[in-house]
Coordinates of C-alpha atoms in Angstrom, one line a residue:
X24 CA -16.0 48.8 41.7
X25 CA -12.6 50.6 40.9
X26 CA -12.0 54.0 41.2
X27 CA -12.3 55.8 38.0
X28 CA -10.4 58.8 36.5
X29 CA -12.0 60.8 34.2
X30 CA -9.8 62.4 31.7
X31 CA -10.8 65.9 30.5
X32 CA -10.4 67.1 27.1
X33 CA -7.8 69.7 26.1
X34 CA -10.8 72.9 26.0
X35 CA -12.0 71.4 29.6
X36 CA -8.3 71.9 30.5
X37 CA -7.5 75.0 29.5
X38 CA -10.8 76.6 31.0
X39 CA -10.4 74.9 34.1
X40 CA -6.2 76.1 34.3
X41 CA -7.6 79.6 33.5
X42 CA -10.1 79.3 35.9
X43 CA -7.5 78.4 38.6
X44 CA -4.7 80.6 37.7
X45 CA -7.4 83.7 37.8
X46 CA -8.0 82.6 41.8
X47 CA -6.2 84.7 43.9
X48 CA -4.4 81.4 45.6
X49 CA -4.8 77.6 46.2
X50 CA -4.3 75.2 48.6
X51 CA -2.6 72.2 49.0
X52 CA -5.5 69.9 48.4
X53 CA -7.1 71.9 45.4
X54 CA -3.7 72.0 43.7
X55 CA -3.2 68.4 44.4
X56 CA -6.7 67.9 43.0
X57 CA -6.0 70.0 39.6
X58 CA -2.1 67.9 39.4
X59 CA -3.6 64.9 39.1
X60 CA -6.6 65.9 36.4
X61 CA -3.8 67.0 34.8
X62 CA -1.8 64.0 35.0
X63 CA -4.2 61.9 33.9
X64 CA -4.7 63.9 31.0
X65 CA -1.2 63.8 30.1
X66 CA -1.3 60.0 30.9
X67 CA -4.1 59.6 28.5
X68 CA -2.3 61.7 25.5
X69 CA 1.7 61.3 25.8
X70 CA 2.0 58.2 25.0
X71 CA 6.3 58.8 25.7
X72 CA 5.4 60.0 29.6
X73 CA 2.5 57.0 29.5
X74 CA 5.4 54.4 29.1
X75 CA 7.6 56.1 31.6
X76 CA 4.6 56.2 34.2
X77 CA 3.6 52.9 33.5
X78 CA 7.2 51.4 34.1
X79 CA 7.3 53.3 37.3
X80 CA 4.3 51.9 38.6
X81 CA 2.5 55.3 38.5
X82 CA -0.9 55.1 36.9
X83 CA -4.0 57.8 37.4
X84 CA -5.5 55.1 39.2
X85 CA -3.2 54.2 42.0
X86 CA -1.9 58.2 42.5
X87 CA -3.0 60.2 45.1
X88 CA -0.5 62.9 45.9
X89 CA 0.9 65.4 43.5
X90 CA 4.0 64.7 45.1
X91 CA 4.3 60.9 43.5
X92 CA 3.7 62.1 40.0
X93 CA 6.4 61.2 38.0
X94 CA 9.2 64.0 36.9
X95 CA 10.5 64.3 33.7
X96 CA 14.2 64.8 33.1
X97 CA 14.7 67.8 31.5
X98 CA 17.0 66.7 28.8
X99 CA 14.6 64.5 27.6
X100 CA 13.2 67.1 26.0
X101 CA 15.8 67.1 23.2
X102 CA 15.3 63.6 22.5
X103 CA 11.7 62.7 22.4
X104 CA 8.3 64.7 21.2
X105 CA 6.7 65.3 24.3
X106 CA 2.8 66.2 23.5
X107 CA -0.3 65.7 24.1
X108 CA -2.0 67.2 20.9
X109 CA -0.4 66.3 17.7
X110 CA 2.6 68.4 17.2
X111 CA 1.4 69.7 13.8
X112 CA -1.9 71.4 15.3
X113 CA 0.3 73.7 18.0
X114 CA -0.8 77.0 17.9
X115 CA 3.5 77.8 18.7
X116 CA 6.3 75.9 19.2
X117 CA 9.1 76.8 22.4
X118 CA 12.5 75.8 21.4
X119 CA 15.5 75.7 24.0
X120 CA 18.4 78.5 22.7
X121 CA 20.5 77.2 20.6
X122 CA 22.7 77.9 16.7
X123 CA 20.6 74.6 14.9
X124 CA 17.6 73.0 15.4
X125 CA 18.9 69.4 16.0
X126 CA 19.7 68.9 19.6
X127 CA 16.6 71.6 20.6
X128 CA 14.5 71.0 23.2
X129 CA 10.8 71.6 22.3
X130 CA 7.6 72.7 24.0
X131 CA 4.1 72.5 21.9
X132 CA 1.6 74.7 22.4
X133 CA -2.1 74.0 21.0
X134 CA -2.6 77.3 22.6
X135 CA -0.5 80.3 24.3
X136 CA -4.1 81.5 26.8
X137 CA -2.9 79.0 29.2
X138 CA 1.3 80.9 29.1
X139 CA -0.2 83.8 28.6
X140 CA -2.4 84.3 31.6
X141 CA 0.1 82.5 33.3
X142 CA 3.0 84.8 32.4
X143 CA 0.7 88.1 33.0
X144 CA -0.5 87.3 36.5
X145 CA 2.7 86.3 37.8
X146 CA 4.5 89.5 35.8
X147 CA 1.7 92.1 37.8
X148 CA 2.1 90.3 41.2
X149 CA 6.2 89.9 41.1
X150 CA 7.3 92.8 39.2
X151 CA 4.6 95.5 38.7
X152 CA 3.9 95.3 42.2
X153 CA 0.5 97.4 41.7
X154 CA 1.8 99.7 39.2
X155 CA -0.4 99.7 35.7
X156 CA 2.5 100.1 33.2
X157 CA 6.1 101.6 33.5
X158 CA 8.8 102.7 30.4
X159 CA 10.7 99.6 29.7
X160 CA 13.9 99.0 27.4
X161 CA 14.2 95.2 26.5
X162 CA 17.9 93.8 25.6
X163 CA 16.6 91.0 23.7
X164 CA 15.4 90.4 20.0
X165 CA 11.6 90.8 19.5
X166 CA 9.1 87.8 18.2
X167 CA 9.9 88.1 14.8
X168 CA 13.8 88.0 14.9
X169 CA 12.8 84.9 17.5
X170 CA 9.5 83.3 16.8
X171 CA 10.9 80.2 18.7
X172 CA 12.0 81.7 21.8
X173 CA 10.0 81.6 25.1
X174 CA 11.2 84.7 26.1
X175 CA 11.0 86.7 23.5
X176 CA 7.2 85.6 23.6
X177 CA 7.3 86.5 27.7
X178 CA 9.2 90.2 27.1
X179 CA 6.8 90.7 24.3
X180 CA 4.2 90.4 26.9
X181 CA 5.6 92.6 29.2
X182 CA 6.1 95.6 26.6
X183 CA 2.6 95.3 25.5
X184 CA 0.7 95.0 28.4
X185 CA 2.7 96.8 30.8
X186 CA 5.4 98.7 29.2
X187 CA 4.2 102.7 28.2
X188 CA 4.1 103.5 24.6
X189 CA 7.6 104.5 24.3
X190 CA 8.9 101.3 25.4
X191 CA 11.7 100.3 23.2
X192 CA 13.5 97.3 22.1
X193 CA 17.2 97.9 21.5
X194 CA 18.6 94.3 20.2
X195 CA 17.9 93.9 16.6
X196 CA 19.4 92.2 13.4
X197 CA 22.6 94.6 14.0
X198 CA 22.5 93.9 17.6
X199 CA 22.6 96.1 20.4
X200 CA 21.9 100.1 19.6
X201 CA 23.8 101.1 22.7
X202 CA 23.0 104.2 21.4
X203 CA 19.4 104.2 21.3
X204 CA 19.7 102.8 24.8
X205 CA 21.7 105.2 26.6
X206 CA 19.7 108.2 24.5
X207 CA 16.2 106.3 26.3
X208 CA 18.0 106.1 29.8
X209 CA 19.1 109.7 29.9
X210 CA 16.1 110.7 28.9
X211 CA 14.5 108.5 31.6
X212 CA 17.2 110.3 34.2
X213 CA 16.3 113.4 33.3
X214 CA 12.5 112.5 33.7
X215 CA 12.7 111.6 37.2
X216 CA 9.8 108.6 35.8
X217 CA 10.8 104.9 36.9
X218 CA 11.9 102.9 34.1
X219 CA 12.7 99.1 33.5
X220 CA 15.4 97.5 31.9
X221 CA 15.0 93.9 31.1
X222 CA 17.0 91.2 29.1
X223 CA 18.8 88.4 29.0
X224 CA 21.6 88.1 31.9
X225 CA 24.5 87.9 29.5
X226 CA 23.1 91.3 27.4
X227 CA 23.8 92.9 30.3
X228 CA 27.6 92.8 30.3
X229 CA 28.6 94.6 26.7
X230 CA 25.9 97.5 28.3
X231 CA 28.1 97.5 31.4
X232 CA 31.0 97.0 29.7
X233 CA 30.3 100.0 27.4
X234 CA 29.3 102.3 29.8
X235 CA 32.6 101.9 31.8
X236 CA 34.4 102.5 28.4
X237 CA 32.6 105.6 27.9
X238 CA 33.0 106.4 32.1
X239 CA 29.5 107.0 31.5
X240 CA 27.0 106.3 35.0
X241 CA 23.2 106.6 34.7
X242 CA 21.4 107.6 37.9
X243 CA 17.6 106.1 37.2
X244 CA 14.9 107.6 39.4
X245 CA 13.5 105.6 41.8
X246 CA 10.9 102.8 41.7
X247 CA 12.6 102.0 38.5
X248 CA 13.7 98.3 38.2
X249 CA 16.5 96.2 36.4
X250 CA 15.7 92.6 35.4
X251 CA 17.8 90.0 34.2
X252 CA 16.9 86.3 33.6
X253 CA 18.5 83.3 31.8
X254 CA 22.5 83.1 33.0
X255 CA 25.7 83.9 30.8
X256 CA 25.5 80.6 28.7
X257 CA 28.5 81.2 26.9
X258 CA 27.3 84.4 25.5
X259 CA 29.2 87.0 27.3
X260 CA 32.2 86.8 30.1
X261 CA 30.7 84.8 33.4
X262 CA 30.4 87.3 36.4
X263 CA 29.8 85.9 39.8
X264 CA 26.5 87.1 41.2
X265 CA 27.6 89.8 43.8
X266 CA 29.7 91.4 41.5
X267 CA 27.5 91.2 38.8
X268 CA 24.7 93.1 40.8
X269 CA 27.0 95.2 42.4
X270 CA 27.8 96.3 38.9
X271 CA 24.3 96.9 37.8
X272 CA 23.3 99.0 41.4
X273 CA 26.6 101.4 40.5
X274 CA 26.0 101.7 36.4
X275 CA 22.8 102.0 36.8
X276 CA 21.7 103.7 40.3
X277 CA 19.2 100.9 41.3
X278 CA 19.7 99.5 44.6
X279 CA 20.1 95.7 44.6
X280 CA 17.0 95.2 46.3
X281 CA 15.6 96.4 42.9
X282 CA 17.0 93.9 40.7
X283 CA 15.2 91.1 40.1
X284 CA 16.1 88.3 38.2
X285 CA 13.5 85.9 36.2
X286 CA 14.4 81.8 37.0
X287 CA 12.1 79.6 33.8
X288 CA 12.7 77.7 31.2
X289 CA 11.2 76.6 27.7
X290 CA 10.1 73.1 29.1
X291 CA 7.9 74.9 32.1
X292 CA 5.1 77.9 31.1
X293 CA 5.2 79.4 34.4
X294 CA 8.1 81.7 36.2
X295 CA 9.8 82.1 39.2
X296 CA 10.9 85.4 40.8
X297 CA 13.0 87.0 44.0
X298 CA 12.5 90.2 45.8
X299 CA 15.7 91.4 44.7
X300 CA 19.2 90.9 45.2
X301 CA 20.6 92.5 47.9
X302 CA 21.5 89.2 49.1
X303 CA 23.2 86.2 46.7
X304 CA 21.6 83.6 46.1
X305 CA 18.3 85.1 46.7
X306 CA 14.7 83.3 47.9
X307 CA 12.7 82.5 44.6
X308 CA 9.3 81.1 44.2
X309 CA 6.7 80.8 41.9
X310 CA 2.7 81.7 42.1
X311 CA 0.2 79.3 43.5
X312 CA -0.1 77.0 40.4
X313 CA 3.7 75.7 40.3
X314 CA 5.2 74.1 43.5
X315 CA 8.8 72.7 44.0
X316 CA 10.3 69.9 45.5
X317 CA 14.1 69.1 46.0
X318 CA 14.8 65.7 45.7
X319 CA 17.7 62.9 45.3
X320 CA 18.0 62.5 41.6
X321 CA 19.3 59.2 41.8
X322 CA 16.1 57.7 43.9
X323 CA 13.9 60.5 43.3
X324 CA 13.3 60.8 47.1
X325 CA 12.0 64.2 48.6
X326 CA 15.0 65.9 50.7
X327 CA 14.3 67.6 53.5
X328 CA 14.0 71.2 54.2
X329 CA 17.3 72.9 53.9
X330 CA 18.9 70.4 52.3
X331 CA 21.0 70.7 48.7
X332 CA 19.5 68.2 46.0
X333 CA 18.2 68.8 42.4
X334 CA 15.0 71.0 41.9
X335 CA 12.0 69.3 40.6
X336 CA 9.2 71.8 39.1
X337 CA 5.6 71.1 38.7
X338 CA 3.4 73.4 36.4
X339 CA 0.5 73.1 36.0
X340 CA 0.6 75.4 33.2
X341 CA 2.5 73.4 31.2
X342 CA -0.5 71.1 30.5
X343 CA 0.4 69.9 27.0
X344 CA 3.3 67.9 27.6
X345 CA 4.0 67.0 31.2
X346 CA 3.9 69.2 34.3
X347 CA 6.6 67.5 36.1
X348 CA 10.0 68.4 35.3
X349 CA 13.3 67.6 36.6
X350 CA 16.0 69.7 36.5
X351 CA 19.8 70.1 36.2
X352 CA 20.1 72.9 38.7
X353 CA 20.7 72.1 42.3
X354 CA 18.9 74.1 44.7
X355 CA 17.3 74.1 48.6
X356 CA 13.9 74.5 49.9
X357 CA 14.1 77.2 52.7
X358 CA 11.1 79.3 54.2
X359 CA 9.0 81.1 51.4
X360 CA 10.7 79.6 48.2
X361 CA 13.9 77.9 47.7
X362 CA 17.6 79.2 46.7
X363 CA 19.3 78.1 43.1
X364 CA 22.5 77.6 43.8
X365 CA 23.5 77.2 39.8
X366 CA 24.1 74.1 38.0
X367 CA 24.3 70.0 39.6
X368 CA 27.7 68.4 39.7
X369 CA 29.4 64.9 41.0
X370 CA 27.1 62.7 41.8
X371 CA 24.1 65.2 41.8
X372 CA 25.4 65.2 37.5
X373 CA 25.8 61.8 37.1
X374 CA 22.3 61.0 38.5
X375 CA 20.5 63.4 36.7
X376 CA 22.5 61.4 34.0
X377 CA 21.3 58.2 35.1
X378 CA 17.4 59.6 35.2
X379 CA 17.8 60.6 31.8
X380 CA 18.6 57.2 30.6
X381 CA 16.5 55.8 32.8
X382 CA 13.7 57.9 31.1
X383 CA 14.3 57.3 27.7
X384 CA 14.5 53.2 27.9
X385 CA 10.8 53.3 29.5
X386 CA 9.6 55.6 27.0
X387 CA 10.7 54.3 24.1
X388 CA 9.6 51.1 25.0

């Protein structure tokens, strides 16, 4: 007889991911073990990522490492629906940023327990670091401005399970209230209580901007923590990363080693984090249900440690659509994590290009 693969349903899914992501680690075998449940759940259901298996050859039946499941291109996100339950019954759709909602990339969730737990574990672990809660200011628009947006979902979160009562959030439909936020920094300087700024990276720069306008420094006490995540994208002037935290430690009186920054994305339901950033780029990894690998984008080959190729995630958070993504950023896999060294380009571009085509002509069929 043949090896059978049973597929589970959705709730058996999402118990069993809860299940795993409340352990305090895993393995390589029992992550292995849950990737391919969860690939053959997603083989079952997507029938876009089904085609795309199937023309590589990679079925539930004939997979046995996680490594061989096959990665996603990230773009193809914008072209194709990419779920398992029917896009009308999620519980919340993820969109990529963007002015219009052609061109989006989209992530369907049936349910947000799975991102949630997810988000909250890895938040305590990376950035609470054993504290309960902590006075936080967020520089980005709240769930009802942006009901679309993964982060304003994941900085909701934060406020509401860790943040203290008087947590504040100081983008809204006017924009920023650089008032408000320098009235709730001095007041957290004049407290000697930690506090946490968080935001997107490009909200940063009109704070820093208008600070230095106003010759205005804030010395926060210590243990309090600056966190940026998501890049400039066109939003705000481009500063290169030493100067950019450089900026932060002297506006705000944080040592580098106390600004972290956030690495996700909309097409991935778990994050990555660093231990600061004294040093550019810094080591980043993820908790123990998301592992990395770096590969050749043009033959999808593993690289070795140490050297540069394109980062390929896999989530197993992201259990409605497919847990295997592959990015456009390049990166390397060194001792504890690996090091994002920013976008791919030459021929590291043009195969990511190449995978993306490649993609949608199987999955279309």
């Amino acid at each position: 007889m043949g090896r059978e693969v049973a597929v589970m349903s959705q709730a058996e899914i999402v118990e069993a991911l809860i299940d795993f992501i409340g352990r305090p680690g895993a393995d390589e075998a029992e992550f292995e073990a849950m990737a391919l449940r969860l690939f053959a759940h997603q083989y079952a259901h997507n029938a876009p990522y089904r085609r795309f298996a199937q023309a590589r050859g990679r079925t539930p039946l004939r997979l046995r490492r996680w490594r061989d499941i096959p990665a996603v291109p990230i773009k193809a996100f914008k072209d194709l629906t990419l779920s398992c339950c029917p896009p009308d019954d999620a519980a919340r759709v993820f969109m990529t940023s963007g002015t219009t909602g052609s061109g989006r990339g989209r992530s369907y969730h049936p349910t947000l327990a799975v991102y949630d737990r997810s988000m909250l574990k890895g938040f305590a672990a990376r950035v609470m670091r054993g504290r309960d809660t902590i006075r936080m200011g967020l520089l980005f628009p709240d769930e009802a401005a942006l009901p679309n947006s993964s982060l304003a979902h994941y900085l909701a979160l934060a406020k509401a399970h860790f943040g203290t009562p008087d947590s504040a959030v100081f983008v809204g439909p006017g924009g920023l209230d650089l008032d408000g936020l320098v009235a709730a920094l001095e007041r957290a300087e004049a407290s000697g209580e930690p506090y946490a700024l968080l935001g997107a990276t490009y909200a940063f720069v009109p704070v820093l901007d208008a600070l230095a306008e106003r010759g205005r420094r804030i010395a926060l006490p210590p243990g309090s923590v600056l966190f940026d995540t998501g890049g400039f994208k066109g939003q705000s002037r481009e500063i290169e990363p030493d100067a950019f935290y450089d900026a932060l430690s002297r506006t705000f009186g944080v040592p580098r080693e106390a600004c972290l920054n956030m690495y996700g994305m909309t097409e991935l339901s778990t994050q990555f984090y660093d231990d600061g950033n004294a040093v550019c780029p810094p080591v980043k990894s993820g908790p123990h249900w998301i592992r990395s690998r770096v590969v050749d984008p043009l033959t999808g080959r593993d690289l070795p440690e140490g050297e540069t190729g394109v980062l390929v995630h896999h989530d197993l958070a992201h259990f409605n659509s497919v847990s295997a993504i592959l990015t456009e950023d390049a990166g390397v896999i060194v001792p504890g994590g690996f090091r994002l060294l920013g976008r791919v380009e030459g021929s590291a571009s043009r195969g990511c290009s190449v995978a993306v085509a490649e993609f949608l002509t199987a999955a279309q069929g």
